[in-house]
PDB file of C-alpha atoms and ligand atoms in Angstrom:
ATOM      1  CA  MET A   1      19.848 -34.596  21.657  1.00 46.00           C
ATOM      2  CA  PRO A   2      23.780 -35.259  21.719  1.00 48.00           C
ATOM      3  CA  ARG A   3      26.121 -32.170  21.926  1.00 51.00           C
ATOM      4  CA  GLY A   4      27.062 -30.940  18.570  1.00 45.00           C
ATOM      5  CA  VAL A   5      24.778 -32.559  15.775  1.00 44.00           C
ATOM      6  CA  VAL A   6      22.619 -29.178  14.363  1.00 44.00           C
ATOM      7  CA  PRO A   7      19.172 -30.620  12.808  1.00 43.00           C
ATOM      8  CA  ARG A   8      19.431 -29.912   8.600  1.00 50.00           C
ATOM      9  CA  GLN A   9      18.056 -26.342   8.269  1.00 50.00           C
ATOM     10  CA  PRO A  10      16.901 -24.906   4.993  1.00 52.00           C
ATOM     11  CA  ALA A  11      20.243 -22.568   3.158  1.00 48.00           C
ATOM     12  CA  ARG A  12      20.041 -18.777   3.991  1.00 45.00           C
ATOM     13  CA  THR A  13      19.543 -18.453   0.678  1.00 45.00           C
ATOM     14  CA  GLY A  14      16.391 -19.936   0.565  1.00 46.00           C
ATOM     15  CA  HIS A  15      18.311 -23.203  -1.139  1.00 50.00           C
ATOM     16  CA  GLN A  16      19.914 -26.181   0.262  1.00 49.00           C
ATOM     17  CA  ASP A  17      23.392 -25.520  -1.075  1.00 41.00           C
ATOM     18  CA  ARG A  18      25.845 -28.005  -2.868  1.00 41.00           C
ATOM     19  CA  VAL A  19      23.104 -30.667  -2.354  1.00 40.00           C
ATOM     20  CA  ALA A  20      24.385 -34.206  -3.735  1.00 38.00           C
ATOM     21  CA  ARG A  21      23.022 -34.870  -7.610  1.00 40.00           C
ATOM     22  CA  ALA A  22      20.913 -37.624  -9.039  1.00 36.00           C
ATOM     23  CA  LEU A  23      19.434 -38.537  -5.653  1.00 36.00           C
ATOM     24  CA  SER A  24      17.250 -41.164  -5.089  1.00 38.00           C
ATOM     25  CA  PRO A  25      13.500 -39.411  -4.696  1.00 41.00           C
ATOM     26  CA  THR A  26      13.033 -41.823  -1.528  1.00 41.00           C
ATOM     27  CA  LYS A  27      16.432 -41.488   0.374  1.00 43.00           C
ATOM     28  CA  PRO A  28      17.086 -37.657   1.999  1.00 42.00           C
ATOM     29  CA  VAL A  29      20.677 -37.086   1.356  1.00 39.00           C
ATOM     30  CA  PRO A  30      21.662 -35.270   5.098  1.00 34.00           C
ATOM     31  CA  ILE A  31      23.037 -32.114   4.229  1.00 30.00           C
ATOM     32  CA  SER A  32      26.706 -33.079   5.593  1.00 32.00           C
ATOM     33  CA  ALA A  33      26.869 -34.834   2.104  1.00 35.00           C
ATOM     34  CA  GLY A  34      26.556 -32.032   0.231  1.00 35.00           C
ATOM     35  CA  ARG A  35      29.568 -30.199   1.773  1.00 33.00           C
ATOM     36  CA  LYS A  36      32.004 -32.537   0.097  1.00 34.00           C
ATOM     37  CA  LYS A  37      33.240 -31.775  -3.215  1.00 33.00           C
ATOM     38  CA  ASP A  38      33.442 -35.662  -3.668  1.00 30.00           C
ATOM     39  CA  ALA A  39      29.992 -37.112  -2.117  1.00 31.00           C
ATOM     40  CA  ARG A  40      28.062 -36.910  -5.000  1.00 32.00           C
ATOM     41  CA  VAL A  41      26.403 -39.581  -6.093  1.00 30.00           C
ATOM     42  CA  GLY A  42      27.692 -41.216  -9.198  1.00 31.00           C
ATOM     43  CA  GLY A  43      31.039 -40.186  -8.649  1.00 31.00           C
ATOM     44  CA  GLY A  44      31.100 -37.254 -10.903  1.00 31.00           C
ATOM     45  CA  THR A  45      33.650 -34.289 -11.015  1.00 32.00           C
ATOM     46  CA  PRO A  46      32.553 -31.151  -9.946  1.00 32.00           C
ATOM     47  CA  LYS A  47      32.573 -30.338 -13.506  1.00 34.00           C
ATOM     48  CA  SER A  48      31.438 -33.319 -15.269  1.00 36.00           C
ATOM     49  CA  LYS A  49      28.036 -32.556 -16.690  1.00 35.00           C
ATOM     50  CA  PRO A  50      24.972 -35.565 -15.825  1.00 33.00           C
ATOM     51  CA  LYS A  51      23.648 -37.203 -18.987  1.00 34.00           C
ATOM     52  CA  VAL A  52      20.439 -36.250 -20.522  1.00 32.00           C
ATOM     53  CA  THR A  53      18.833 -39.078 -21.380  1.00 32.00           C
ATOM     54  CA  GLY A  54      14.986 -38.604 -21.260  1.00 36.00           C
ATOM     55  CA  ARG A  55      11.867 -37.106 -22.946  1.00 43.00           C
ATOM     56  CA  GLY A  56      13.643 -33.490 -23.775  1.00 39.00           C
ATOM     57  CA  ASN A  57      12.332 -31.992 -20.386  1.00 47.00           C
ATOM     58  CA  GLY A  58      14.977 -30.401 -19.589  1.00 43.00           C
ATOM     59  CA  ALA A  59      15.334 -31.594 -16.136  1.00 44.00           C
ATOM     60  CA  ALA A  60      14.101 -35.049 -17.252  1.00 47.00           C
ATOM     61  CA  GLY A  61      16.064 -37.899 -18.055  1.00 53.00           C
ATOM     62  CA  ARG A  62      19.167 -37.370 -15.752  1.00 53.00           C
ATOM     63  CA  SER A  63      20.378 -40.688 -14.565  1.00 69.00           C
ATOM     64  CA  GLY A  64      17.308 -42.294 -15.412  1.00 85.00           C
ATOM     65  CA  TYR A  65      15.010 -39.831 -13.746  1.00 92.00           C
ATOM     66  CA  ASP A  66      11.749 -39.417 -15.431  1.00 95.00           C
ATOM     67  CA  PRO A  67       8.869 -37.203 -13.705  1.00 97.00           C
ATOM     68  CA  LEU A  68       6.693 -38.449 -16.240  1.00 97.00           C
ATOM     69  CA  ALA A  69       7.031 -41.843 -14.721  1.00 97.00           C
ATOM     70  CA  PRO A  70       3.836 -43.593 -14.209  1.00 97.00           C
ATOM     71  CA  GLU A  71       4.980 -44.728 -10.172  1.00 97.00           C
ATOM     72  CA  ARG A  72       6.015 -41.070  -9.297  1.00 98.00           C
ATOM     73  CA  ILE A  73       2.393 -39.238 -11.187  1.00 98.00           C
ATOM     74  CA  ALA A  74       0.812 -42.317  -8.849  1.00 98.00           C
ATOM     75  CA  GLU A  75       2.729 -41.575  -5.964  1.00 98.00           C
ATOM     76  CA  ILE A  76       1.963 -37.499  -6.238  1.00 98.00           C
ATOM     77  CA  LEU A  77      -1.977 -38.461  -6.896  1.00 98.00           C
ATOM     78  CA  ARG A  78      -1.626 -40.656  -3.768  1.00 98.00           C
ATOM     79  CA  ARG A  79       0.107 -37.713  -1.274  1.00 98.00           C
ATOM     80  CA  LEU A  80      -2.610 -35.680  -2.627  1.00 98.00           C
ATOM     81  CA  ASP A  81      -5.222 -37.480  -2.034  1.00 98.00           C
ATOM     82  CA  ARG A  82      -4.019 -37.881   1.989  1.00 98.00           C
ATOM     83  CA  LEU A  83      -3.532 -34.246   2.042  1.00 97.00           C
ATOM     84  CA  TYR A  84      -6.529 -32.843  -0.001  1.00 97.00           C
ATOM     85  CA  PRO A  85      -9.233 -36.157   0.675  1.00 95.00           C
ATOM     86  CA  ASP A  86     -12.598 -33.720  -0.105  1.00 90.00           C
ATOM     87  CA  VAL A  87     -11.657 -30.594  -1.306  1.00 95.00           C
ATOM     88  CA  THR A  88     -14.023 -28.840  -3.625  1.00 95.00           C
ATOM     89  CA  CYS A  89     -14.542 -25.461  -5.614  1.00 95.00           C
ATOM     90  CA  ALA A  90     -13.492 -22.240  -2.801  1.00 94.00           C
ATOM     91  CA  LEU A  91     -16.121 -20.208  -4.777  1.00 96.00           C
ATOM     92  CA  THR A  92     -19.505 -19.807  -2.894  1.00 96.00           C
ATOM     93  CA  HIS A  93     -22.284 -20.690  -5.203  1.00 97.00           C
ATOM     94  CA  SER A  94     -25.110 -22.103  -5.358  1.00 97.00           C
ATOM     95  CA  SER A  95     -26.224 -23.004  -9.170  1.00 98.00           C
ATOM     96  CA  ALA A  96     -24.296 -23.008 -12.033  1.00 98.00           C
ATOM     97  CA  TRP A  97     -25.185 -19.344 -13.280  1.00 98.00           C
ATOM     98  CA  GLU A  98     -23.745 -18.118  -9.871  1.00 98.00           C
ATOM     99  CA  LEU A  99     -20.368 -20.114 -10.545  1.00 98.00           C
ATOM    100  CA  LEU A 100     -19.903 -18.809 -14.500  1.00 98.00           C
ATOM    101  CA  VAL A 101     -19.855 -15.363 -12.756  1.00 98.00           C
ATOM    102  CA  ALA A 102     -17.617 -16.320  -9.708  1.00 98.00           C
ATOM    103  CA  THR A 103     -15.348 -18.083 -11.713  1.00 98.00           C
ATOM    104  CA  ILE A 104     -15.442 -15.151 -14.264  1.00 98.00           C
ATOM    105  CA  LEU A 105     -15.057 -12.844 -11.203  1.00 98.00           C
ATOM    106  CA  SER A 106     -11.950 -14.635  -9.984  1.00 96.00           C
ATOM    107  CA  ALA A 107      -9.666 -13.807 -13.094  1.00 94.00           C
ATOM    108  CA  GLN A 108      -6.572 -12.056 -11.706  1.00 91.00           C
ATOM    109  CA  SER A 109      -8.213 -12.133  -8.038  1.00 93.00           C
ATOM    110  CA  THR A 110      -8.622 -14.568  -5.108  1.00 92.00           C
ATOM    111  CA  ASP A 111     -11.719 -16.402  -4.385  1.00 92.00           C
ATOM    112  CA  VAL A 112     -11.779 -14.789  -1.346  1.00 93.00           C
ATOM    113  CA  ASN A 113     -12.470 -11.329  -2.709  1.00 96.00           C
ATOM    114  CA  VAL A 114     -14.898 -12.695  -5.116  1.00 97.00           C
ATOM    115  CA  ASN A 115     -16.838 -14.317  -1.997  1.00 97.00           C
ATOM    116  CA  ARG A 116     -17.076 -11.129  -0.657  1.00 97.00           C
ATOM    117  CA  VAL A 117     -18.833  -9.634  -3.343  1.00 97.00           C
ATOM    118  CA  THR A 118     -21.076 -12.607  -4.546  1.00 98.00           C
ATOM    119  CA  PRO A 119     -23.673 -13.114  -2.364  1.00 97.00           C
ATOM    120  CA  GLU A 120     -24.582  -9.250  -2.194  1.00 97.00           C
ATOM    121  CA  LEU A 121     -24.959  -9.549  -5.982  1.00 98.00           C
ATOM    122  CA  PHE A 122     -26.860 -12.550  -5.888  1.00 98.00           C
ATOM    123  CA  ARG A 123     -29.639 -11.458  -3.812  1.00 98.00           C
ATOM    124  CA  LYS A 124     -29.877  -8.116  -5.659  1.00 98.00           C
ATOM    125  CA  TYR A 125     -29.941 -10.305  -9.264  1.00 98.00           C
ATOM    126  CA  PRO A 126     -30.955 -13.565  -8.291  1.00 97.00           C
ATOM    127  CA  THR A 127     -31.381 -15.201 -11.912  1.00 98.00           C
ATOM    128  CA  VAL A 128     -29.451 -15.169 -15.147  1.00 98.00           C
ATOM    129  CA  GLU A 129     -32.687 -13.031 -16.578  1.00 98.00           C
ATOM    130  CA  ALA A 130     -32.032 -10.518 -13.904  1.00 98.00           C
ATOM    131  CA  PHE A 131     -28.427 -10.204 -14.903  1.00 98.00           C
ATOM    132  CA  ALA A 132     -29.710 -10.163 -18.608  1.00 98.00           C
ATOM    133  CA  ALA A 133     -31.365  -6.957 -18.570  1.00 98.00           C
ATOM    134  CA  LEU A 134     -28.699  -4.659 -17.105  1.00 98.00           C
ATOM    135  CA  THR A 135     -25.690  -2.783 -19.005  1.00 98.00           C
ATOM    136  CA  PRO A 136     -22.623  -3.320 -17.977  1.00 98.00           C
ATOM    137  CA  GLU A 137     -21.890   0.451 -16.773  1.00 98.00           C
ATOM    138  CA  GLN A 138     -24.906  -0.532 -14.575  1.00 98.00           C
ATOM    139  CA  LEU A 139     -23.028  -3.616 -13.479  1.00 98.00           C
ATOM    140  CA  GLU A 140     -19.619  -2.023 -12.710  1.00 98.00           C
ATOM    141  CA  PRO A 141     -19.854  -0.601  -9.098  1.00 98.00           C
ATOM    142  CA  ASP A 142     -21.133  -4.206  -8.136  1.00 98.00           C
ATOM    143  CA  VAL A 143     -18.227  -6.013  -8.796  1.00 98.00           C
ATOM    144  CA  ARG A 144     -15.172  -3.116  -9.570  1.00 97.00           C
ATOM    145  CA  SER A 145     -13.969  -4.569  -5.750  1.00 97.00           C
ATOM    146  CA  THR A 146     -12.801  -7.971  -8.051  1.00 97.00           C
ATOM    147  CA  GLY A 147     -10.467  -5.790 -10.695  1.00 96.00           C
ATOM    148  CA  PHE A 148     -10.572  -5.124 -14.415  1.00 97.00           C
ATOM    149  CA  PHE A 149     -14.343  -4.480 -13.370  1.00 97.00           C
ATOM    150  CA  ARG A 150     -15.158  -2.864 -16.770  1.00 98.00           C
ATOM    151  CA  ASN A 151     -14.381  -5.876 -18.482  1.00 98.00           C
ATOM    152  CA  LYS A 152     -15.890  -8.239 -15.935  1.00 98.00           C
ATOM    153  CA  SER A 153     -18.854  -6.464 -16.247  1.00 98.00           C
ATOM    154  CA  LYS A 154     -19.266  -6.759 -20.248  1.00 98.00           C
ATOM    155  CA  SER A 155     -18.569 -11.062 -20.063  1.00 98.00           C
ATOM    156  CA  VAL A 156     -20.463 -10.932 -17.460  1.00 98.00           C
ATOM    157  CA  VAL A 157     -23.603  -9.158 -18.971  1.00 98.00           C
ATOM    158  CA  GLY A 158     -23.024 -10.872 -22.644  1.00 98.00           C
ATOM    159  CA  ALA A 159     -23.274 -13.851 -20.972  1.00 98.00           C
ATOM    160  CA  ALA A 160     -26.362 -13.476 -19.321  1.00 98.00           C
ATOM    161  CA  LYS A 161     -28.012 -12.375 -22.268  1.00 98.00           C
ATOM    162  CA  LYS A 162     -26.389 -15.049 -24.745  1.00 98.00           C
ATOM    163  CA  VAL A 163     -27.633 -17.985 -22.124  1.00 98.00           C
ATOM    164  CA  VAL A 164     -31.553 -16.267 -21.646  1.00 98.00           C
ATOM    165  CA  ALA A 165     -31.424 -15.960 -25.571  1.00 98.00           C
ATOM    166  CA  GLU A 166     -29.829 -19.017 -27.332  1.00 98.00           C
ATOM    167  CA  PHE A 167     -29.712 -21.516 -24.003  1.00 98.00           C
ATOM    168  CA  GLY A 168     -33.461 -21.040 -22.744  1.00 98.00           C
ATOM    169  CA  GLY A 169     -31.833 -19.508 -19.695  1.00 98.00           C
ATOM    170  CA  GLN A 170     -30.011 -22.715 -18.682  1.00 98.00           C
ATOM    171  CA  ILE A 171     -26.077 -23.004 -18.362  1.00 98.00           C
ATOM    172  CA  PRO A 172     -25.026 -25.444 -21.000  1.00 98.00           C
ATOM    173  CA  ASP A 173     -23.260 -28.256 -19.963  1.00 97.00           C
ATOM    174  CA  ASP A 174     -21.636 -28.855 -23.297  1.00 97.00           C
ATOM    175  CA  MET A 175     -17.394 -27.484 -23.335  1.00 98.00           C
ATOM    176  CA  GLU A 176     -18.313 -26.032 -27.005  1.00 98.00           C
ATOM    177  CA  LYS A 177     -21.784 -23.571 -26.483  1.00 98.00           C
ATOM    178  CA  LEU A 178     -19.910 -23.293 -22.658  1.00 98.00           C
ATOM    179  CA  LEU A 179     -16.833 -21.858 -25.184  1.00 98.00           C
ATOM    180  CA  THR A 180     -19.798 -19.589 -26.792  1.00 98.00           C
ATOM    181  CA  LEU A 181     -20.111 -17.305 -23.926  1.00 98.00           C
ATOM    182  CA  PRO A 182     -18.258 -13.965 -23.895  1.00 97.00           C
ATOM    183  CA  GLY A 183     -15.852 -13.942 -20.744  1.00 95.00           C
ATOM    184  CA  VAL A 184     -15.314 -17.820 -21.076  1.00 98.00           C
ATOM    185  CA  ALA A 185     -12.435 -19.790 -21.503  1.00 97.00           C
ATOM    186  CA  ARG A 186     -11.693 -23.268 -21.174  1.00 97.00           C
ATOM    187  CA  LYS A 187     -10.156 -22.720 -17.818  1.00 97.00           C
ATOM    188  CA  THR A 188     -14.092 -21.374 -16.864  1.00 97.00           C
ATOM    189  CA  ALA A 189     -15.806 -23.761 -18.867  1.00 98.00           C
ATOM    190  CA  ASN A 190     -13.776 -26.708 -16.813  1.00 98.00           C
ATOM    191  CA  VAL A 191     -14.721 -24.716 -13.445  1.00 98.00           C
ATOM    192  CA  VAL A 192     -18.208 -25.357 -14.395  1.00 98.00           C
ATOM    193  CA  LEU A 193     -18.482 -28.501 -15.799  1.00 98.00           C
ATOM    194  CA  GLY A 194     -16.602 -30.290 -13.028  1.00 98.00           C
ATOM    195  CA  SER A 195     -17.427 -28.811 -10.600  1.00 97.00           C
ATOM    196  CA  TRP A 196     -21.287 -28.238 -10.994  1.00 98.00           C
ATOM    197  CA  PHE A 197     -22.108 -30.921 -13.344  1.00 98.00           C
ATOM    198  CA  LYS A 198     -18.977 -33.101 -12.589  1.00 97.00           C
ATOM    199  CA  LYS A 199     -18.005 -33.366 -16.270  1.00 98.00           C
ATOM    200  CA  ALA A 200     -14.403 -33.975 -16.355  1.00 98.00           C
ATOM    201  CA  GLU A 201     -13.764 -32.855 -19.829  1.00 97.00           C
ATOM    202  CA  GLY A 202     -10.251 -31.166 -18.772  1.00 98.00           C
ATOM    203  CA  VAL A 203      -8.325 -29.747 -16.028  1.00 98.00           C
ATOM    204  CA  VAL A 204      -8.810 -26.160 -14.985  1.00 98.00           C
ATOM    205  CA  VAL A 205      -5.620 -24.496 -15.457  1.00 97.00           C
ATOM    206  CA  ASP A 206      -5.510 -21.212 -13.291  1.00 95.00           C
ATOM    207  CA  THR A 207      -2.649 -19.956 -11.704  1.00 95.00           C
ATOM    208  CA  HIS A 208      -1.955 -22.237  -9.018  1.00 96.00           C
ATOM    209  CA  VAL A 209      -2.241 -25.295 -11.857  1.00 98.00           C
ATOM    210  CA  HIS A 210       0.020 -23.572 -14.244  1.00 98.00           C
ATOM    211  CA  ARG A 211       2.433 -22.732 -11.486  1.00 98.00           C
ATOM    212  CA  ILE A 212       2.505 -25.877  -9.592  1.00 98.00           C
ATOM    213  CA  SER A 213       2.472 -28.116 -12.592  1.00 98.00           C
ATOM    214  CA  ARG A 214       5.726 -26.639 -13.655  1.00 98.00           C
ATOM    215  CA  ARG A 215       7.209 -27.035 -10.151  1.00 98.00           C
ATOM    216  CA  LEU A 216       6.543 -30.827  -9.769  1.00 98.00           C
ATOM    217  CA  GLU A 217       7.506 -31.278 -13.620  1.00 98.00           C
ATOM    218  CA  LEU A 218       4.392 -32.272 -14.869  1.00 98.00           C
ATOM    219  CA  THR A 219       4.779 -29.562 -17.816  1.00 98.00           C
ATOM    220  CA  THR A 220       7.699 -27.566 -19.618  1.00 97.00           C
ATOM    221  CA  GLN A 221       5.024 -25.032 -21.088  1.00 97.00           C
ATOM    222  CA  ASP A 222       3.549 -21.782 -19.852  1.00 97.00           C
ATOM    223  CA  ASP A 223      -0.029 -21.036 -22.264  1.00 97.00           C
ATOM    224  CA  PRO A 224      -2.840 -22.406 -19.799  1.00 97.00           C
ATOM    225  CA  GLN A 225      -3.433 -24.690 -23.125  1.00 96.00           C
ATOM    226  CA  LYS A 226      -0.344 -26.849 -23.991  1.00 98.00           C
ATOM    227  CA  ILE A 227      -0.324 -27.078 -19.759  1.00 98.00           C
ATOM    228  CA  GLU A 228      -3.605 -28.184 -19.656  1.00 98.00           C
ATOM    229  CA  GLN A 229      -2.954 -31.019 -22.769  1.00 98.00           C
ATOM    230  CA  ASP A 230       0.203 -32.356 -21.130  1.00 98.00           C
ATOM    231  CA  LEU A 231      -2.043 -32.996 -17.511  1.00 98.00           C
ATOM    232  CA  MET A 232      -4.301 -34.497 -19.187  1.00 98.00           C
ATOM    233  CA  ARG A 233      -1.996 -36.719 -21.005  1.00 98.00           C
ATOM    234  CA  VAL A 234      -0.189 -37.972 -17.604  1.00 98.00           C
ATOM    235  CA  ILE A 235      -3.627 -37.729 -14.959  1.00 98.00           C
ATOM    236  CA  PRO A 236      -6.314 -40.379 -15.156  1.00 98.00           C
ATOM    237  CA  ARG A 237      -9.292 -38.858 -16.655  1.00 98.00           C
ATOM    238  CA  GLU A 238     -10.975 -40.216 -13.450  1.00 97.00           C
ATOM    239  CA  LYS A 239      -8.804 -37.614 -11.206  1.00 98.00           C
ATOM    240  CA  TRP A 240      -9.095 -34.367 -13.570  1.00 98.00           C
ATOM    241  CA  ILE A 241     -11.871 -32.684 -11.277  1.00 98.00           C
ATOM    242  CA  LEU A 242     -10.041 -33.450  -7.961  1.00 98.00           C
ATOM    243  CA  PHE A 243      -6.529 -33.230  -8.504  1.00 98.00           C
ATOM    244  CA  SER A 244      -7.090 -29.711  -9.737  1.00 97.00           C
ATOM    245  CA  HIS A 245      -8.890 -28.833  -6.672  1.00 97.00           C
ATOM    246  CA  GLN A 246      -5.880 -30.121  -4.641  1.00 98.00           C
ATOM    247  CA  ILE A 247      -3.504 -28.896  -6.379  1.00 98.00           C
ATOM    248  CA  ILE A 248      -5.343 -25.001  -5.872  1.00 96.00           C
ATOM    249  CA  TRP A 249      -5.430 -25.829  -1.926  1.00 96.00           C
ATOM    250  CA  HIS A 250      -2.072 -26.699  -2.193  1.00 98.00           C
ATOM    251  CA  GLY A 251      -1.069 -24.360  -3.949  1.00 97.00           C
ATOM    252  CA  ARG A 252      -2.865 -22.137  -1.259  1.00 95.00           C
ATOM    253  CA  ARG A 253      -1.549 -23.442   2.024  1.00 96.00           C
ATOM    254  CA  LEU A 254       2.218 -24.677   1.117  1.00 98.00           C
ATOM    255  CA  CYS A 255       3.419 -24.280  -2.769  1.00 98.00           C
ATOM    256  CA  ILE A 256       3.018 -20.557  -2.593  1.00 97.00           C
ATOM    257  CA  ALA A 257       4.084 -18.473  -5.458  1.00 96.00           C
ATOM    258  CA  ARG A 258       6.926 -16.538  -3.808  1.00 94.00           C
ATOM    259  CA  LYS A 259       8.953 -18.471  -1.138  1.00 95.00           C
ATOM    260  CA  PRO A 260       7.207 -21.624  -1.073  1.00 98.00           C
ATOM    261  CA  LYS A 261       7.110 -24.180   2.759  1.00 98.00           C
ATOM    262  CA  CYS A 262       8.983 -26.626   1.077  1.00 98.00           C
ATOM    263  CA  ALA A 263      10.285 -27.332   4.787  1.00 97.00           C
ATOM    264  CA  GLU A 264       6.493 -28.795   5.340  1.00 98.00           C
ATOM    265  CA  CYS A 265       5.594 -30.079   2.313  1.00 98.00           C
ATOM    266  CA  PRO A 266       4.317 -34.091   1.969  1.00 98.00           C
ATOM    267  CA  LEU A 267       5.620 -34.014  -1.757  1.00 98.00           C
ATOM    268  CA  GLU A 268       9.210 -32.720  -0.718  1.00 98.00           C
ATOM    269  CA  ASN A 269      11.436 -35.833  -1.839  1.00 97.00           C
ATOM    270  CA  LEU A 270       9.196 -35.920  -4.742  1.00 98.00           C
ATOM    271  CA  CYS A 271       9.709 -32.574  -5.882  1.00 98.00           C
ATOM    272  CA  HIS A 272      12.607 -30.925  -7.742  1.00 97.00           C
ATOM    273  CA  ALA A 273      11.987 -27.650  -8.427  1.00 98.00           C
ATOM    274  CA  GLY A 274      14.679 -25.086  -9.165  1.00 97.00           C
ATOM    275  CA  ASP A 275      13.100 -22.407  -6.824  1.00 96.00           C
ATOM    276  CA  LYS A 276      12.121 -24.830  -4.087  1.00 97.00           C
ATOM    277  CA  THR A 277      12.849 -23.277  -0.546  1.00 97.00           C
ATOM    278  CA  TRP A 278      14.252 -26.605   1.041  1.00 95.00           C
ATOM    279  CA  SER A 279      15.546 -29.813  -0.434  1.00 96.00           C
ATOM    280  CA  THR A 280      16.747 -33.028   0.066  1.00 96.00           C
ATOM    281  CA  VAL A 281      16.842 -34.211  -3.482  1.00 95.00           C
ATOM    282  CA  GLU A 282      18.456 -32.409  -6.902  1.00 93.00           C
ATOM    283  CA  MET A 283      16.991 -29.674  -7.804  1.00 95.00           C
ATOM    284  CA  HIS A 284      16.245 -28.284 -11.801  1.00 94.00           C
ATOM    285  CA  LYS A 285      16.916 -25.489 -12.827  1.00 89.00           C
ATOM    286  CA  ASN A 286      14.578 -25.735 -15.431  1.00 88.00           C
ATOM    287  CA  ALA A 287      11.495 -26.638 -13.156  1.00 93.00           C
ATOM    288  CA  LYS A 288      10.459 -23.605 -12.144  1.00 88.00           C
ATOM    289  CA  ALA A 289       7.117 -21.421 -11.682  1.00 88.00           C
TER     290      ALA A 289
HETATM  291  S1  SF4 B 301       8.398 -29.216  -2.216  1.00 77.51           S
HETATM  292 FE1  SF4 B 301       8.071 -27.242  -2.740  1.00 77.51          FE
HETATM  293  S2  SF4 B 301       8.130 -26.382  -4.742  1.00 77.51           S
HETATM  294 FE2  SF4 B 301       7.810 -28.582  -4.105  1.00 77.51          FE
HETATM  295  S3  SF4 B 301       5.503 -29.374  -4.288  1.00 77.51           S
HETATM  296 FE3  SF4 B 301       6.202 -28.650  -2.163  1.00 77.51          FE
HETATM  297  S4  SF4 B 301       5.994 -26.633  -1.536  1.00 77.51           S
HETATM  298 FE4  SF4 B 301       5.914 -26.727  -3.967  1.00 77.51          FE
END
């Protein structure tokens, strides 16, 4: 490398300072461009405000930028496919019932933590009927390490009793029926329907999907149900199941909650998240986890 040429580095603040605005996502900007006051694309003065013309997404519409443009969504999906071609649910299970239990236990916990507990749990209580015969108090010691164990025990035992009493011991492959089970909301129902029954009834919105959908400006919502509705509008149905798995893996590997690894992220030049740790494109302050 010639003397005096320094490779681009992320700013120490975690944000790349003074990145030029309104940049084409396909055109990375050398850091030196941001150092000159008048190097801003569009020639605006430092005080001039960008014109907002888009879909009311806060970040949307600046200089024609539309975070929900079909070609942008398609490119995000293409890159996710390349990054995570065959990802599946990380919760250990061998039946719809086991997946349901593992998903209930995974709330406010990690998959690794749940996978430490469930093999022994399913050895001890091998069928849904075995769980239905328990009281929540009897189950508590077995699931204590996953956190919120009293509520989780109540949900698992309550769900088992209902599955045995009303569904003949079989987990229903139907959203409406699943939602009648104690402790089962849309996230759990979507996991079971998508991963076990291969039915795309919705998009799983867990903490990773919540965070990354906002960072990628696929939604501005904060409520999981509204986020799911937004994702169902912009992601093609045949991608709903895989998309959730891919985003969950992306959230574990690169787009972590604190200090996402943006310099290593193949989505970087499509992502304008306000809390990026590295950026070659304009960052949108509203696009945050
Ligand atoms: S660039 Fe950073 S914030 Fe954006 S998706 Fe990648 S890791 Fe997440």
